[in-house]
Amino acid sequence: MIYFLFGIAWTSITVPILLAVSFVLLKPIIILDDTGISMLVISLILAILDIYIGIKLFDNIIEPWLKKRKR
């Protein structure tokens, strides 16, 4: 249950920030693309990267801390 809640909280906080920063930094690439495919590709890559970082953060930092606290 805690894993699910952490995933929702992590994604809802970090994905909008990552998308805003990346679209500002990569604005010239996005402007040149009329179809919007580059925007979709950038969004998918960032979402996958964000989920991967969230899983690693939970597995390496939060879960051991919760187990230590539970004892």
PDB file of N, CA and C in Angstrom, residues 4-45:
ATOM      1  N   PHE A   4       2.390   1.988  -3.413  1.00  0.00           N
ATOM      2  CA  PHE A   4       1.438   2.593  -4.338  1.00  0.00           C
ATOM      3  C   PHE A   4       1.259   4.081  -4.044  1.00  0.00           C
ATOM      4  N   LEU A   5       1.113   4.426  -2.772  1.00  0.00           N
ATOM      5  CA  LEU A   5       0.936   5.831  -2.394  1.00  0.00           C
ATOM      6  C   LEU A   5       2.174   6.659  -2.708  1.00  0.00           C
ATOM      7  N   PHE A   6       3.351   6.083  -2.462  1.00  0.00           N
ATOM      8  CA  PHE A   6       4.578   6.795  -2.792  1.00  0.00           C
ATOM      9  C   PHE A   6       4.678   7.027  -4.298  1.00  0.00           C
ATOM     10  N   GLY A   7       4.314   6.027  -5.080  1.00  0.00           N
ATOM     11  CA  GLY A   7       4.363   6.165  -6.538  1.00  0.00           C
ATOM     12  C   GLY A   7       3.451   7.267  -7.046  1.00  0.00           C
ATOM     13  N   ILE A   8       2.256   7.331  -6.502  1.00  0.00           N
ATOM     14  CA  ILE A   8       1.317   8.381  -6.904  1.00  0.00           C
ATOM     15  C   ILE A   8       1.840   9.756  -6.502  1.00  0.00           C
ATOM     16  N   ALA A   9       2.316   9.879  -5.275  1.00  0.00           N
ATOM     17  CA  ALA A   9       2.821  11.169  -4.803  1.00  0.00           C
ATOM     18  C   ALA A   9       4.053  11.602  -5.596  1.00  0.00           C
ATOM     19  N   TRP A  10       4.988  10.676  -5.793  1.00  0.00           N
ATOM     20  CA  TRP A  10       6.223  11.000  -6.519  1.00  0.00           C
ATOM     21  C   TRP A  10       5.912  11.455  -7.944  1.00  0.00           C
ATOM     22  N   THR A  11       5.062  10.711  -8.636  1.00  0.00           N
ATOM     23  CA  THR A  11       4.755  11.030 -10.024  1.00  0.00           C
ATOM     24  C   THR A  11       3.979  12.334 -10.142  1.00  0.00           C
ATOM     25  N   SER A  12       3.012  12.542  -9.271  1.00  0.00           N
ATOM     26  CA  SER A  12       2.200  13.754  -9.377  1.00  0.00           C
ATOM     27  C   SER A  12       2.984  15.014  -9.024  1.00  0.00           C
ATOM     28  N   ILE A  13       4.043  14.889  -8.251  1.00  0.00           N
ATOM     29  CA  ILE A  13       4.855  16.060  -7.909  1.00  0.00           C
ATOM     30  C   ILE A  13       5.946  16.307  -8.948  1.00  0.00           C
ATOM     31  N   THR A  14       6.628  15.264  -9.386  1.00  0.00           N
ATOM     32  CA  THR A  14       7.822  15.465 -10.204  1.00  0.00           C
ATOM     33  C   THR A  14       7.578  15.536 -11.708  1.00  0.00           C
ATOM     34  N   VAL A  15       6.583  14.840 -12.229  1.00  0.00           N
ATOM     35  CA  VAL A  15       6.366  14.848 -13.678  1.00  0.00           C
ATOM     36  C   VAL A  15       6.020  16.244 -14.205  1.00  0.00           C
ATOM     37  N   PRO A  16       5.112  16.997 -13.602  1.00  0.00           N
ATOM     38  CA  PRO A  16       4.850  18.345 -14.130  1.00  0.00           C
ATOM     39  C   PRO A  16       6.079  19.258 -14.094  1.00  0.00           C
ATOM     40  N   ILE A  17       6.890  19.131 -13.053  1.00  0.00           N
ATOM     41  CA  ILE A  17       8.102  19.947 -12.967  1.00  0.00           C
ATOM     42  C   ILE A  17       9.074  19.560 -14.078  1.00  0.00           C
ATOM     43  N   LEU A  18       9.282  18.258 -14.270  1.00  0.00           N
ATOM     44  CA  LEU A  18      10.185  17.797 -15.325  1.00  0.00           C
ATOM     45  C   LEU A  18       9.707  18.212 -16.712  1.00  0.00           C
ATOM     46  N   LEU A  19       8.425  18.104 -16.966  1.00  0.00           N
ATOM     47  CA  LEU A  19       7.905  18.486 -18.275  1.00  0.00           C
ATOM     48  C   LEU A  19       8.052  19.984 -18.515  1.00  0.00           C
ATOM     49  N   ALA A  20       7.763  20.790 -17.518  1.00  0.00           N
ATOM     50  CA  ALA A  20       7.897  22.238 -17.681  1.00  0.00           C
ATOM     51  C   ALA A  20       9.341  22.631 -17.962  1.00  0.00           C
ATOM     52  N   VAL A  21      10.263  22.085 -17.196  1.00  0.00           N
ATOM     53  CA  VAL A  21      11.676  22.420 -17.389  1.00  0.00           C
ATOM     54  C   VAL A  21      12.171  21.919 -18.742  1.00  0.00           C
ATOM     55  N   SER A  22      11.821  20.704 -19.106  1.00  0.00           N
ATOM     56  CA  SER A  22      12.324  20.151 -20.370  1.00  0.00           C
ATOM     57  C   SER A  22      11.739  20.875 -21.576  1.00  0.00           C
ATOM     58  N   PHE A  23      10.472  21.254 -21.528  1.00  0.00           N
ATOM     59  CA  PHE A  23       9.894  21.953 -22.673  1.00  0.00           C
ATOM     60  C   PHE A  23      10.464  23.358 -22.814  1.00  0.00           C
ATOM     61  N   VAL A  24      10.827  23.989 -21.706  1.00  0.00           N
ATOM     62  CA  VAL A  24      11.473  25.303 -21.788  1.00  0.00           C
ATOM     63  C   VAL A  24      12.876  25.160 -22.374  1.00  0.00           C
ATOM     64  N   LEU A  25      13.621  24.153 -21.914  1.00  0.00           N
ATOM     65  CA  LEU A  25      14.988  23.970 -22.400  1.00  0.00           C
ATOM     66  C   LEU A  25      15.033  23.483 -23.847  1.00  0.00           C
ATOM     67  N   LEU A  26      14.077  22.675 -24.240  1.00  0.00           N
ATOM     68  CA  LEU A  26      14.064  22.107 -25.588  1.00  0.00           C
ATOM     69  C   LEU A  26      13.072  22.811 -26.517  1.00  0.00           C
ATOM     70  N   LYS A  27      12.756  24.059 -26.213  1.00  0.00           N
ATOM     71  CA  LYS A  27      11.783  24.816 -26.997  1.00  0.00           C
ATOM     72  C   LYS A  27      12.140  24.903 -28.482  1.00  0.00           C
ATOM     73  N   PRO A  28      13.412  25.119 -28.858  1.00  0.00           N
ATOM     74  CA  PRO A  28      13.720  25.176 -30.299  1.00  0.00           C
ATOM     75  C   PRO A  28      13.386  23.884 -31.049  1.00  0.00           C
ATOM     76  N   ILE A  29      13.588  22.756 -30.414  1.00  0.00           N
ATOM     77  CA  ILE A  29      13.263  21.478 -31.060  1.00  0.00           C
ATOM     78  C   ILE A  29      11.753  21.323 -31.194  1.00  0.00           C
ATOM     79  N   ILE A  30      11.033  21.718 -30.177  1.00  0.00           N
ATOM     80  CA  ILE A  30       9.576  21.572 -30.191  1.00  0.00           C
ATOM     81  C   ILE A  30       8.941  22.530 -31.196  1.00  0.00           C
ATOM     82  N   ILE A  31       9.499  23.729 -31.341  1.00  0.00           N
ATOM     83  CA  ILE A  31       8.953  24.701 -32.290  1.00  0.00           C
ATOM     84  C   ILE A  31       9.143  24.226 -33.732  1.00  0.00           C
ATOM     85  N   LEU A  32      10.269  23.596 -34.023  1.00  0.00           N
ATOM     86  CA  LEU A  32      10.538  23.131 -35.388  1.00  0.00           C
ATOM     87  C   LEU A  32       9.650  21.965 -35.805  1.00  0.00           C
ATOM     88  N   ASP A  33       9.124  21.218 -34.846  1.00  0.00           N
ATOM     89  CA  ASP A  33       8.303  20.048 -35.157  1.00  0.00           C
ATOM     90  C   ASP A  33       6.834  20.457 -35.218  1.00  0.00           C
ATOM     91  N   ASP A  34       6.250  20.366 -36.412  1.00  0.00           N
ATOM     92  CA  ASP A  34       4.845  20.745 -36.589  1.00  0.00           C
ATOM     93  C   ASP A  34       3.877  19.654 -36.154  1.00  0.00           C
ATOM     94  N   THR A  35       4.334  18.409 -36.131  1.00  0.00           N
ATOM     95  CA  THR A  35       3.421  17.301 -35.845  1.00  0.00           C
ATOM     96  C   THR A  35       3.216  17.058 -34.352  1.00  0.00           C
ATOM     97  N   GLY A  36       4.154  17.455 -33.530  1.00  0.00           N
ATOM     98  CA  GLY A  36       4.038  17.232 -32.092  1.00  0.00           C
ATOM     99  C   GLY A  36       4.595  15.904 -31.630  1.00  0.00           C
ATOM    100  N   ILE A  37       5.194  15.170 -32.546  1.00  0.00           N
ATOM    101  CA  ILE A  37       5.748  13.867 -32.179  1.00  0.00           C
ATOM    102  C   ILE A  37       6.918  14.024 -31.217  1.00  0.00           C
ATOM    103  N   SER A  38       7.727  15.056 -31.421  1.00  0.00           N
ATOM    104  CA  SER A  38       8.867  15.257 -30.516  1.00  0.00           C
ATOM    105  C   SER A  38       8.392  15.521 -29.090  1.00  0.00           C
ATOM    106  N   MET A  39       7.281  16.235 -28.951  1.00  0.00           N
ATOM    107  CA  MET A  39       6.737  16.501 -27.622  1.00  0.00           C
ATOM    108  C   MET A  39       6.279  15.203 -26.957  1.00  0.00           C
ATOM    109  N   LEU A  40       5.659  14.328 -27.719  1.00  0.00           N
ATOM    110  CA  LEU A  40       5.227  13.040 -27.173  1.00  0.00           C
ATOM    111  C   LEU A  40       6.414  12.171 -26.781  1.00  0.00           C
ATOM    112  N   VAL A  41       7.433  12.150 -27.628  1.00  0.00           N
ATOM    113  CA  VAL A  41       8.615  11.339 -27.341  1.00  0.00           C
ATOM    114  C   VAL A  41       9.329  11.854 -26.096  1.00  0.00           C
ATOM    115  N   ILE A  42       9.486  13.169 -25.993  1.00  0.00           N
ATOM    116  CA  ILE A  42      10.128  13.760 -24.814  1.00  0.00           C
ATOM    117  C   ILE A  42       9.321  13.442 -23.563  1.00  0.00           C
ATOM    118  N   SER A  43       8.001  13.539 -23.647  1.00  0.00           N
ATOM    119  CA  SER A  43       7.146  13.242 -22.492  1.00  0.00           C
ATOM    120  C   SER A  43       7.274  11.788 -22.055  1.00  0.00           C
ATOM    121  N   LEU A  44       7.281  10.872 -23.006  1.00  0.00           N
ATOM    122  CA  LEU A  44       7.410   9.450 -22.671  1.00  0.00           C
ATOM    123  C   LEU A  44       8.763   9.134 -22.046  1.00  0.00           C
ATOM    124  N   ILE A  45       9.826   9.681 -22.616  1.00  0.00           N
ATOM    125  CA  ILE A  45      11.162   9.437 -22.063  1.00  0.00           C
ATOM    126  C   ILE A  45      11.263   9.980 -20.646  1.00  0.00           C
TER     127      ILE A  45
END
